[in-house]
Structures are given as structure tokens and as C-alpha cells.
Tab-separated table of C-alpha atoms in Angstrom:
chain	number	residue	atom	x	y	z
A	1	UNK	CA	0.000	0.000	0.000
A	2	UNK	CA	3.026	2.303	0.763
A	3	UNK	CA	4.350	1.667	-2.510
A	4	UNK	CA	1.440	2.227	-4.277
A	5	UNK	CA	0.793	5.950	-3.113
A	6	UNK	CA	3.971	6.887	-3.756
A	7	UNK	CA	3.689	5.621	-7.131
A	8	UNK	CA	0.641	7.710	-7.478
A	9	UNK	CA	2.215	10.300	-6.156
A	10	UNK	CA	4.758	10.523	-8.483
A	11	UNK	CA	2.463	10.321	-11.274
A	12	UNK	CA	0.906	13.453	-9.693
A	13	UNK	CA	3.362	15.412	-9.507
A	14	UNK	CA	4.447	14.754	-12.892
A	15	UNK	CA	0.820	15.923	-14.379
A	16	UNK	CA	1.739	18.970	-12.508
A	17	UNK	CA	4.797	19.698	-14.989
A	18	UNK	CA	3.131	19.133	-18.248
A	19	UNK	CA	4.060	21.537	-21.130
A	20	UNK	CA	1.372	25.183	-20.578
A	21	UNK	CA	-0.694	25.448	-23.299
A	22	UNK	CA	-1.948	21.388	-23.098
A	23	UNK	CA	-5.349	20.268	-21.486
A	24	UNK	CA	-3.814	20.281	-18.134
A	25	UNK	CA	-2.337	23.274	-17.807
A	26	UNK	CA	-4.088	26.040	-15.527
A	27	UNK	CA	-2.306	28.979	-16.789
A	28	UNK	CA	-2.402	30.561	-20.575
A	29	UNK	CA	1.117	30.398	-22.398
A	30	UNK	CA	2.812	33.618	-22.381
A	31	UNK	CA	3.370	34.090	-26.437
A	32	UNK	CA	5.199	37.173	-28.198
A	33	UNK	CA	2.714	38.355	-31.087
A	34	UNK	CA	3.234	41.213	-33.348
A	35	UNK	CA	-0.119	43.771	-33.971
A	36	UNK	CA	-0.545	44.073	-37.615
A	37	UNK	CA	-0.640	47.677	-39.009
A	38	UNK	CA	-0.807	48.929	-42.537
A	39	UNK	CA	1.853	50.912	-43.847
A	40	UNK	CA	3.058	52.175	-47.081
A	41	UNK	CA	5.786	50.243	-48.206
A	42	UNK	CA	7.570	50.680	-51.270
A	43	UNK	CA	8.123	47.174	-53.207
A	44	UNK	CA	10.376	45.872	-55.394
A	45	UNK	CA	11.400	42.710	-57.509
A	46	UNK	CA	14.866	41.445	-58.630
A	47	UNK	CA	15.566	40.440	-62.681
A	48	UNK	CA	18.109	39.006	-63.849
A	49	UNK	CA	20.138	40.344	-67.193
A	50	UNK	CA	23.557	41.254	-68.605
A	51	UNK	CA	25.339	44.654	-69.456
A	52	UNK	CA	26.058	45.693	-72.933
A	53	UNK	CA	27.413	48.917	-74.513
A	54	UNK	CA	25.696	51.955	-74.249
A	55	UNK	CA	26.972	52.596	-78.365
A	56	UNK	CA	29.434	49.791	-80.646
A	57	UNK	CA	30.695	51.153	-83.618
A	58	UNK	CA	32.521	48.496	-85.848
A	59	UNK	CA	35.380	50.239	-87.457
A	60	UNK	CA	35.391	48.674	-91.582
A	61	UNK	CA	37.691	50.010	-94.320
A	62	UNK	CA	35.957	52.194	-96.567
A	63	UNK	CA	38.788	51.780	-99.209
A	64	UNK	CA	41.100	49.271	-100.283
A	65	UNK	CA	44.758	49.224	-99.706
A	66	UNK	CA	47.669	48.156	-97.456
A	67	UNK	CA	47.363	49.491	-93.904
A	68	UNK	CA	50.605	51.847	-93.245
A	69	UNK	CA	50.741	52.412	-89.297
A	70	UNK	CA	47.972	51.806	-86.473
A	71	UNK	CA	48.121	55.011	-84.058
A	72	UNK	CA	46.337	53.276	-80.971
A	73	UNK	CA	47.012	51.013	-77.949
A	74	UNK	CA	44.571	48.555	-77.999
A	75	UNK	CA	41.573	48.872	-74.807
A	76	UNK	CA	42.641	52.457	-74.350
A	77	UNK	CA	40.453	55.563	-74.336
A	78	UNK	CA	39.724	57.438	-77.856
A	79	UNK	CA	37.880	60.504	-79.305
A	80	UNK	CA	35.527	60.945	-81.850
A	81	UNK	CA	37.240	61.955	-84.805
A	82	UNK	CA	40.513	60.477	-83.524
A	83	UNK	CA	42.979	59.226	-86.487
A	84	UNK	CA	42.904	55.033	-85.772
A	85	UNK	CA	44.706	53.466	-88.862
A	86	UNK	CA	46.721	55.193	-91.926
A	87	UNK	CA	45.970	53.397	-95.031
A	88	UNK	CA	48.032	53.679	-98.164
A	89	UNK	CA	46.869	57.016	-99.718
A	90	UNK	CA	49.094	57.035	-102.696
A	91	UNK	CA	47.046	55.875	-105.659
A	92	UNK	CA	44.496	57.902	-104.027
A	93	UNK	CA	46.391	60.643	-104.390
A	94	UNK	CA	47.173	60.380	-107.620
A	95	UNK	CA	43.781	59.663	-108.411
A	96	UNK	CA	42.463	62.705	-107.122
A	97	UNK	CA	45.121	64.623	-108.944
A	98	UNK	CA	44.216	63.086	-112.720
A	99	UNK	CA	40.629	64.358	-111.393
A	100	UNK	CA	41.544	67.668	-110.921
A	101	UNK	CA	43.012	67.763	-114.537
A	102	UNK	CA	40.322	66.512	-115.929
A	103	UNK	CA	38.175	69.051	-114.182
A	104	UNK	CA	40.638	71.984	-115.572
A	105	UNK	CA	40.202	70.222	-119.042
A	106	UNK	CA	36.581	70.553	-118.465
A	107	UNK	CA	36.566	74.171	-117.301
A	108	UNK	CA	39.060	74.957	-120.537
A	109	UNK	CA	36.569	73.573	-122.819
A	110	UNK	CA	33.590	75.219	-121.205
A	111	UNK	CA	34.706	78.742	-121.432
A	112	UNK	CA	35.906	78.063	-125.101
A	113	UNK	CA	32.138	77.069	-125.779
A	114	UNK	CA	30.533	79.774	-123.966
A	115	UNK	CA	32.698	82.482	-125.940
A	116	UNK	CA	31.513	80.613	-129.324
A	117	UNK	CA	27.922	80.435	-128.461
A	118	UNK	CA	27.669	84.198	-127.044
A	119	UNK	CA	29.606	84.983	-130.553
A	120	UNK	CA	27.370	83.203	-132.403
A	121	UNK	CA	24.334	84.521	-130.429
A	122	UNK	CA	25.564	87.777	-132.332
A	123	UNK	CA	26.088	86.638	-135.675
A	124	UNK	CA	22.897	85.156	-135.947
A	125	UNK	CA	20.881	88.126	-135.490
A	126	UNK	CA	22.714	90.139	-138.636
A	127	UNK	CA	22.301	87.015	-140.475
A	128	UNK	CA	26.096	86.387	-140.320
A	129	UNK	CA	25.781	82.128	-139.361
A	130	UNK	CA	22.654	80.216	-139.906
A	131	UNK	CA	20.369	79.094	-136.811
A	132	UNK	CA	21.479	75.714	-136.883
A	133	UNK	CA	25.089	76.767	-136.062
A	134	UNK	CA	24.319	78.842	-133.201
A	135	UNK	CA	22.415	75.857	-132.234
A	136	UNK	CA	25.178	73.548	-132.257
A	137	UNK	CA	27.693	76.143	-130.499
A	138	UNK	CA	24.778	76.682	-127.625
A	139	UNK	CA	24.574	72.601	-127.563
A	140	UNK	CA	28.261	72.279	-126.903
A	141	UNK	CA	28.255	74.805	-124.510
A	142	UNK	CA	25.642	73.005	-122.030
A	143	UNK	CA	27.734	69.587	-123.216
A	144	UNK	CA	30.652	71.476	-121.466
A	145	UNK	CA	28.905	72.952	-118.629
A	146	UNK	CA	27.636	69.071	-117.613
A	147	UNK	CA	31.525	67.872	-118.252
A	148	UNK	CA	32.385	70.459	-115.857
A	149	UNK	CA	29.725	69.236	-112.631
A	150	UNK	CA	30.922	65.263	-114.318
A	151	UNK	CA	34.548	66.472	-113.328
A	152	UNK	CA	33.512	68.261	-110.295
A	153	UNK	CA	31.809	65.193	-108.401
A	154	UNK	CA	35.199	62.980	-109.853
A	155	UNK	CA	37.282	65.250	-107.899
A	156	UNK	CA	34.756	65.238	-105.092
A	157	UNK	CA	34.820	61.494	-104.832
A	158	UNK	CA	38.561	61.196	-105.339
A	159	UNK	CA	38.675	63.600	-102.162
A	160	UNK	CA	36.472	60.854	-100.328
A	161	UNK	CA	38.755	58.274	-101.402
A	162	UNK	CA	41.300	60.132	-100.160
A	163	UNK	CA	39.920	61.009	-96.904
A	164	UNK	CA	39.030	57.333	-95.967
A	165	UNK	CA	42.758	56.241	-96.058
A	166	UNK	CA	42.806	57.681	-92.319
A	167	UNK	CA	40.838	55.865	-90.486
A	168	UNK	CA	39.022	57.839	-87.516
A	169	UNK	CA	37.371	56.650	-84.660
A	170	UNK	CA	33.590	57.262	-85.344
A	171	UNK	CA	32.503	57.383	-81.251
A	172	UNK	CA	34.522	58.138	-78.180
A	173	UNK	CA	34.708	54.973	-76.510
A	174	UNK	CA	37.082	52.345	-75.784
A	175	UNK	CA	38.897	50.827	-78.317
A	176	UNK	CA	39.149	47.234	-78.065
A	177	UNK	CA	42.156	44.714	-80.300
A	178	UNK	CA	43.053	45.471	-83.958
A	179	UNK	CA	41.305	42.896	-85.917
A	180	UNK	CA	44.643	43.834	-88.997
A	181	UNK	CA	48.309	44.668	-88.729
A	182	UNK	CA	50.363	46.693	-89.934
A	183	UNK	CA	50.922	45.407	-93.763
A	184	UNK	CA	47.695	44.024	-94.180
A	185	UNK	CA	45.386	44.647	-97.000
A	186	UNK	CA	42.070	45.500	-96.480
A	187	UNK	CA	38.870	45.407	-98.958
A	188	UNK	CA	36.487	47.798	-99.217
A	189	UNK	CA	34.691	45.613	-101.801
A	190	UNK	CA	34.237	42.946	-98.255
A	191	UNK	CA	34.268	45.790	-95.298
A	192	UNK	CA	37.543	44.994	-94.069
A	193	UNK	CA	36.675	44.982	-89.916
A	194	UNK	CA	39.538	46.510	-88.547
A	195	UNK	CA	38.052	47.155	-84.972
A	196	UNK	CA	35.611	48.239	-82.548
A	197	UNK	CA	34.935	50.728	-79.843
A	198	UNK	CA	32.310	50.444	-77.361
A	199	UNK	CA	31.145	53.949	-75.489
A	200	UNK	CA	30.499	52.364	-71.573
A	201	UNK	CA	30.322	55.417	-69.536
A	202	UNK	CA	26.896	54.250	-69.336
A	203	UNK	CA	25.464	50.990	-69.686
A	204	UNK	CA	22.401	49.370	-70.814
A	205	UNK	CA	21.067	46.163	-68.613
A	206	UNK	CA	18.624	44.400	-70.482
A	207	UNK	CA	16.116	42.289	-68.224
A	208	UNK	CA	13.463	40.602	-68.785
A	209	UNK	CA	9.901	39.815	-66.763
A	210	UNK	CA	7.156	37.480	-67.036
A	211	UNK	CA	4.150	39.034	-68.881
A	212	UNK	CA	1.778	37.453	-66.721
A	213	UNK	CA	3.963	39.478	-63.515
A	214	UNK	CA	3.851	43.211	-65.827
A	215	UNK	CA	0.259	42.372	-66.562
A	216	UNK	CA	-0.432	42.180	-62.502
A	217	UNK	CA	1.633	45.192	-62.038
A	218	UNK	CA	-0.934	47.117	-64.143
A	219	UNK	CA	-3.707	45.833	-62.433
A	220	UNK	CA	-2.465	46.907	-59.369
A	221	UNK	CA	-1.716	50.322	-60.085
A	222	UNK	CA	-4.688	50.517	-62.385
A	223	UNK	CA	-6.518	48.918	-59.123
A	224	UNK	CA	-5.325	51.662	-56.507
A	225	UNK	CA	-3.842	48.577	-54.597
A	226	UNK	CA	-0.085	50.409	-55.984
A	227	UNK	CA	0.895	54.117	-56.291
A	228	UNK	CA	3.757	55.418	-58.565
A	229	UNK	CA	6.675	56.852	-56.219
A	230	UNK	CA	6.231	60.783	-55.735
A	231	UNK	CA	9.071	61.732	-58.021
A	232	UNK	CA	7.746	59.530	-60.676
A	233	UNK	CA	11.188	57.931	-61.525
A	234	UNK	CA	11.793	54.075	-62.065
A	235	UNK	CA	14.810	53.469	-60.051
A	236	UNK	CA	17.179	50.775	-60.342
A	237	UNK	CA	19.779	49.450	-58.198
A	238	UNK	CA	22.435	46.844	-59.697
A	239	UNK	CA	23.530	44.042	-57.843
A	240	UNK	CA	26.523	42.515	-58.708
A	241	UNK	CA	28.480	38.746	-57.915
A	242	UNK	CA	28.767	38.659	-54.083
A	243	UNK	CA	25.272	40.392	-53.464
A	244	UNK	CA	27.518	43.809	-54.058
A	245	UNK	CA	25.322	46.478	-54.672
A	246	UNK	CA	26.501	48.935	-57.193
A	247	UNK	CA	27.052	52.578	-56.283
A	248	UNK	CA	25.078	54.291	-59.251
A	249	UNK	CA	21.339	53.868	-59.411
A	250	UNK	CA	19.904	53.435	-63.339
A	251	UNK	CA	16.671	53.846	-64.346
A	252	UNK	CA	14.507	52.457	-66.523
A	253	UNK	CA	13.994	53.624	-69.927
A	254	UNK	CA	11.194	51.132	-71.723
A	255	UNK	CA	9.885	48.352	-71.779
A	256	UNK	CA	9.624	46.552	-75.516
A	257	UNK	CA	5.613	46.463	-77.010
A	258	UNK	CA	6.156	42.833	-77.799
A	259	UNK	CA	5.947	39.702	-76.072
A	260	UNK	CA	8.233	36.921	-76.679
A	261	UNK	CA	6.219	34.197	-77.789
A	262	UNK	CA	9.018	31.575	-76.541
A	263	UNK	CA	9.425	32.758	-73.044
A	264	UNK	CA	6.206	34.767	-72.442
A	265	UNK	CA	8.668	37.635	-71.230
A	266	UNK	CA	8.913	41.193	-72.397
A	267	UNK	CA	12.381	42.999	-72.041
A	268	UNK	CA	12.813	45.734	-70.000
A	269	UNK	CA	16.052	48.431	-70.870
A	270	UNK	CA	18.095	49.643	-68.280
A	271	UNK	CA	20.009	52.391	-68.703
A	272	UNK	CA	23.105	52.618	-65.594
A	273	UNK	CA	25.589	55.496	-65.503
A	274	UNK	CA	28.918	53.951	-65.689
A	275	UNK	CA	31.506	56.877	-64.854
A	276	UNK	CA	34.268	54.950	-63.384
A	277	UNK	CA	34.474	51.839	-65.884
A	278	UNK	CA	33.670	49.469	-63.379
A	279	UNK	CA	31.506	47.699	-65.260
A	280	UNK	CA	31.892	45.949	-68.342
A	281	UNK	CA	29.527	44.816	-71.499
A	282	UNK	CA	28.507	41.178	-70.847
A	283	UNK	CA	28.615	41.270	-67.090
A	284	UNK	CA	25.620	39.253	-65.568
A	285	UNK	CA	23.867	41.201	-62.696
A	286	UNK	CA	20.742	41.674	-61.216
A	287	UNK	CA	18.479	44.379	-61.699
A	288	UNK	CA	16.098	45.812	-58.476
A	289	UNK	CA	13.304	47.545	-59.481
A	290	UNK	CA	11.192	49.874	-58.015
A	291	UNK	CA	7.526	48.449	-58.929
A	292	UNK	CA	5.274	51.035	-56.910
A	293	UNK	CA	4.049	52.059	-53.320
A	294	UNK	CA	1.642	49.714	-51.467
A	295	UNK	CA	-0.250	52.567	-48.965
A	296	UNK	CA	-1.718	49.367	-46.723
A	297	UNK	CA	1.312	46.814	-46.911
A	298	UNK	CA	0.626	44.160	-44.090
A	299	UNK	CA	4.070	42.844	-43.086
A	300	UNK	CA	4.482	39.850	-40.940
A	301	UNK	CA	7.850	38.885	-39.481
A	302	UNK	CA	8.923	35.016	-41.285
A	303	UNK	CA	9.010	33.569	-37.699
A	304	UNK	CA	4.956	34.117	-37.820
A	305	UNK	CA	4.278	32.190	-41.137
A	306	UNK	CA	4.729	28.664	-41.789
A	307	UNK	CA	3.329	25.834	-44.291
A	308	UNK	CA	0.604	23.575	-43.946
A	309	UNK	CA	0.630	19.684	-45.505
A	310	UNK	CA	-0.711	21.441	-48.717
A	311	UNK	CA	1.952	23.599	-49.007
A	312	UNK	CA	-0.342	27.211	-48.122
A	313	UNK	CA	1.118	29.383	-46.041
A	314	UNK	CA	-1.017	29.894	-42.394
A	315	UNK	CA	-0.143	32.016	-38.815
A	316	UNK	CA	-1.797	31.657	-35.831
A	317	UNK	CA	-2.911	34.749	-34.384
A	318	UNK	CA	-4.759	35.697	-31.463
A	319	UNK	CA	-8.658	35.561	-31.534
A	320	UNK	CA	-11.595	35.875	-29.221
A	321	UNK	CA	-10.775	35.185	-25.986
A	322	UNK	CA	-7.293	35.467	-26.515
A	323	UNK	CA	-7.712	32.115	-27.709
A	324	UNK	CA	-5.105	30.746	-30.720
A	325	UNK	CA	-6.830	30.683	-34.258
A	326	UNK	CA	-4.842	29.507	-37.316
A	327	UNK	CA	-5.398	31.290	-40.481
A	328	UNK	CA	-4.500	30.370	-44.045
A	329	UNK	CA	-2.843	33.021	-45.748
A	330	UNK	CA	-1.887	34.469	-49.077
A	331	UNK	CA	2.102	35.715	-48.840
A	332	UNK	CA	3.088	37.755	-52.378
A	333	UNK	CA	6.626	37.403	-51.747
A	334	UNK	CA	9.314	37.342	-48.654
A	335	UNK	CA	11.092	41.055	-48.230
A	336	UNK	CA	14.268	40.769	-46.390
A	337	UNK	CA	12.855	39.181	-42.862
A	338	UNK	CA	9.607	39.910	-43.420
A	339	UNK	CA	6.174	38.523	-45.795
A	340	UNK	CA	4.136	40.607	-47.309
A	341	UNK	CA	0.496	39.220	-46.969
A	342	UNK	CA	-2.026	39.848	-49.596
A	343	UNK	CA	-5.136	38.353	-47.902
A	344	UNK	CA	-5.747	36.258	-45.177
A	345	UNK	CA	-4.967	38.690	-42.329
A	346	UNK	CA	-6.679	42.328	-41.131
A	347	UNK	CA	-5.581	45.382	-39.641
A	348	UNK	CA	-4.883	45.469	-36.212
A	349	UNK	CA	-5.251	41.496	-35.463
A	350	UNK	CA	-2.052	39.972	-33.786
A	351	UNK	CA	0.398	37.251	-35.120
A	352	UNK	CA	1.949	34.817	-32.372
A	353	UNK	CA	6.024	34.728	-33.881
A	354	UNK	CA	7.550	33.524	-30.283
A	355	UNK	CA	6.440	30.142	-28.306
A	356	UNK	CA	4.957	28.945	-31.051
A	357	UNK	CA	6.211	25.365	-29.807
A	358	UNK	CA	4.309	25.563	-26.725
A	359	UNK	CA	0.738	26.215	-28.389
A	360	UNK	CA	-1.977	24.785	-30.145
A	361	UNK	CA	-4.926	25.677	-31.696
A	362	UNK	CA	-8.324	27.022	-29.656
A	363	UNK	CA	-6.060	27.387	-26.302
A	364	UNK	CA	-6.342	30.355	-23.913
A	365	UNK	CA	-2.703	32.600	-24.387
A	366	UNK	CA	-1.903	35.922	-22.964
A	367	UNK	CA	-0.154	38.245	-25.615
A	368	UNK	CA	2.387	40.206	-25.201
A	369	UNK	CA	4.838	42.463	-27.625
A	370	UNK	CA	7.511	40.426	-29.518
A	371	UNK	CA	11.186	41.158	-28.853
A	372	UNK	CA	14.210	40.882	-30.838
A	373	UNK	CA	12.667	41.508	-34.626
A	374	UNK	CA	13.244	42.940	-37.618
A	375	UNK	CA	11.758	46.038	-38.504
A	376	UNK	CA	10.589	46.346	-42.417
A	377	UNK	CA	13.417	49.129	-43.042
A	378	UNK	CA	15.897	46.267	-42.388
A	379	UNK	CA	14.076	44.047	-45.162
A	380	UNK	CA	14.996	46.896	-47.746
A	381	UNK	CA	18.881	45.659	-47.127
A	382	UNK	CA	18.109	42.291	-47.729
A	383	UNK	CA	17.368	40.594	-51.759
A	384	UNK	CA	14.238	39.524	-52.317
A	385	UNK	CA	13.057	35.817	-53.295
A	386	UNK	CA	9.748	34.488	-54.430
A	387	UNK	CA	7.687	32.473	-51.707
């Protein structure tokens, strides 16, 4: 008998230390919750895309011939206008020159034929020649006036020819390796490419997003749900390998009219100042972009929102009573530490995010103020990921 009360004794006293929040317990569970507030919250969304050249200019031969001297260090700096390659001008030269003759021939002969036809405009009127000469001489003069433009536009495109034996650098931009050598000959018949120069003190970042995702974003704004930003201005921050975030904000400049029927995606162009050459064409980055301003955002911390067997997303928050109720929830997307919750929750109700172990659903708890969380200008600092 002895040994059978203190059995039952035991057993007593360990009903006594049962986990709070189960049948047994007398007392509710302390829990940390976190009141619910709208707020306006400006969102964003991460794309991923490559840099390329804010201008390329391929630099072709214009004229045939044997390339004389190259007067740039390849991947340096040039102008506009800067001399690049010297191409044999020689038979250029002389060309223009035999065009120049030929134009004084021309000019000779014209002013020989306008003497005859303004004598002959004379002579004709006492009866002197008949009309058909005067004719003739006023034909031949006009034949010599047209040898004389003929002649002008040979010695204007000799002059081209001419010119095109120096090279120059059509952009400013950086230069990148000569494609020919000193020596070489070059085609103008094929374009000879000699080299190129890409301008990258700004860049473009081309992106692109699901047209289901822009189609949304409309909605939205069209909806009242989003706001522009006050200043109007599609910012972009770059974020390079590392989760470095570049120091120049871009902005966007358009997005294409077209969707691409492969992907279902429609390209957005970035356009990021570059003044420092940091960045290079073909670097792969992601884009952030500033989508719009939700007025009523309703932020819950992550600790707050878990998954059920069918994969939704649910919090238990406080209810009548201050009893536990789950709810199944709609989460757009994580922000940093925080979800953003679309439906599902309402102003002012509170989310249990601390002793969630020791709960259940429809017990008594007693709520007070969470400790130790993130606030949503910390989420700003963190990438964002789809739920």
C-alpha cells in the first residue's frame, strides 16, 4: 500500500509539470505576437540580365589598300574623330590629282564654248551664221557645262577616297584589339573589320519579366492597390556577384511592345551610368526595381508564417478570448525578414512569432509584444526571393 501511493504520487506530480498550453495546464502560455498595421511600403522585384554597350561602332575600311601604321594602344580611351589606322593614300592621291586635270580640261573647254555660243548669239541676229550653227555652239556649250559638274563630283569622290585612307574613330569609346596589322590589306569591296569601340560610360542592362507578372503590375496600379513613387522615376539598383550592390542607381527607360512568344517575357532596358568603368559589357547582374508604393502593406515577421501539408502558407494569431486561431494566408513574396500578406490577415489582429512550440490551436494565451525583430526598413537591405 506504501508503494502504491507513492507511485501515485509521483504520477501526480508529474501531471503537474506538463508543457502550458496542453489540457492540463491552468495557466495561458505567455506568447510574443506582433499587432498588424498597414503601412506604405515601397516594393520591389529582382531580374536578372547582362550589361552591354551603351553605343558599338565596328570600325570597316571604306577603301582598299595596305594598312601603313595603327596610331592606338589597344583597350585604351579614344575621341571621336581620332585618327585610328593610316591606309596607303598614294594611288588615291594620284587619283584625285588626274581628277583635278580633268576638271581643268573641263573648265578649258567650257569657257571656249561659252565664248563661241555668245559669238554666235551675235552673228545670228545680222544674219552672219545660220540658226542651226548657233544651235550647235549653244549645244556644246551646255555639253561642257555638264563635263564640268561630271569632273567636279570625280574630284569630289577622289577627295572621299582620299579622306578614308585615315581611319578615324567614329565614337569616343574604348577601343578594343586590332582585328589587322600593320601590312595588311584591307577590302572595301568585303568591309575589311579593322576594330571596334564600345562607349560604356553608361550601360544598358537588359532584363526581362514574365508578362503574366507586368500584366499584374498594371492591375495593381490601375486597381489603386499600388501608387507610382512621388518623383515619378523608375529606379534601379544593380547588384553585382557577391550580393555587391553597385554605387550608381539606373533607371529604366522602356519596356519593348512585344511579347516573346518563346518565353512569355517582355524585355525591359536599363540604362546605368557607368563613370568609373567598373563595369563591363557582358557582365551578368541583377536588376532591383522599383515596382510602386503599397499605402496598406501588411508585413508579418517570417518567424509568424509557416506551411501547412498542402503547401499554403497559415499564422496563428490571437482571436476571441485570446484564444489561438490559425489562419490560411496568401504571402506575395518574402522582403528581407519579413512577408508581405495579400489576404488572409486584417488590420490590427495579432500574429503569435515567439512560443509557437508551446501552443496549439483554440487554447487560452496571454499576448504580449515580440522582442528581438526585424523592422521592415531592415528588409529593404536584404534581396528579395519568391515564396
Amino acid at each position: 500500500m506504501v508503494v502504491a501511493a507513492f507511485v501515485l504520487g509521483a504520477l501526480s506530480g508529474c501531471g503537474e509539470k506538463r508543457t502550458v498550453g496542453d489540457a492540463g495546464n491552468t495557466g495561458p502560455v505567455e506568447v510574443g505576437v506582433v499587432t498588424i498595421n498597414p503601412q506604405p511600403f515601397a516594393l520591389t522585384r529582382e531580374l536578372l540580365g547582362r550589361t552591354s554597350a551603351y553605343r558599338v561602332a565596328e570600325v570597316r575600311a571604306r577603301v582598299s589598300g595596305i594598312v601603313l601604321k595603327r596610331h592606338f594602344e589597344e583597350g585604351s580611351e579614344v575621341r571621336e574623330g581620332q585618327l585610328l589606322y593610316q591606309i596607303d593614300p598614294a594611288p588615291y592621291q594620284a587619283a584625285l590629282n588626274g581628277a583635278k586635270a580633268a576638271l581643268a580640261r573641263a573648265e578649258a573647254s567650257a569657257a571656249s564654248a561659252k565664248l563661241q555660243a555668245d559669238r554666235y548669239r551675235e552673228l545670228v541676229n545680222v544674219r552672219a551664221v545660220s540658226q542651226q550653227d548657233y544651235d550647235d555652239a549653244h549645244t556644246q556649250q551646255l555639253t561642257s557645262d555638264a563635263d564640268v559638274v561630271a569632273a567636279r563630283a570625280a574630284v569630289q569622290t577622289a577627295q572621299i577616297d582620299l579622306d578614308y585612307t585615315r581611319v578615324l574613330a567614329p565614337i569616343s569609346g574604348r577601343v578594343g584589339r586590332s582585328a589587322v596589322t600593320e601590312g595588311a590589306y584591307v577590302r572595301q569591296s568585303d568591309a575589311t573589320l579593322l576594330t571596334t569601340i564600345q562607349q560604356i560610360d553608361q550601360l544598358y542592362v537588359d532584363v526581362t519579366q514574365s508578362s503574366s507578372e507586368l500584366l499584374r503590375l498594371k492591375q495593381d496600379l490601375k486597381a489603386g492597390l499600388l501608387t507610382h513613387a512621388d518623383d515619378g522615376a523608375a529606379s534601379v539598383t544593380l547588384i553585382l556577384d557577391g550580393d555587391q550592390i553597385y554605387g550608381e542607381n539606373g533607371w529604366l527607360q522602356f519596356a519593348d511592345v512585344t511579347v516573346d512568344a518563346s518565353t512569355s517575357s517582355v524585355l525591359l532596358r536599363v540604362l546605368v551610368p557607368n563613370p568609373n568603368r567598373e563595369l563591363l559589357p557582358g557582365l551578368f547582374v541583377r536588376a532591383r526595381l522599383q515596382e510602386g508604393v503599397n499605402p496598406a502593406a501588411l508585413l508579418v515577421p517570417q518567424q509568424g508564417i509557416t506551411r501547412n501539408r498542402h503547401g499554403a502558407a497559415t499564422a496563428l494569431v490571437v482571436g476571441a478570448e485570446n484564444k489561438v486561431e490559425q489562419r490560411v494566408l496568401k504571402a506575395d513574396r518574402a522582403i528581407g525578414s519579413l512577408w508581405l500578406v495579400t489576404s488572409g490577415l486584417k488590420a490590427g489582429e495579432q500574429v503569435i512569432v515567439q512560443n509557437l512550440q508551446k501552443i496549439r490551436v483554440g487554447v487560452p494565451v496571454k499576448p504580449v509584444p515580440a522582442t528581438n525583430l526585424g523592422t521592415p526598413g531592415d528588409a529593404t537591405a536584404t534581396p528579395e526571393r519568391k515564396p
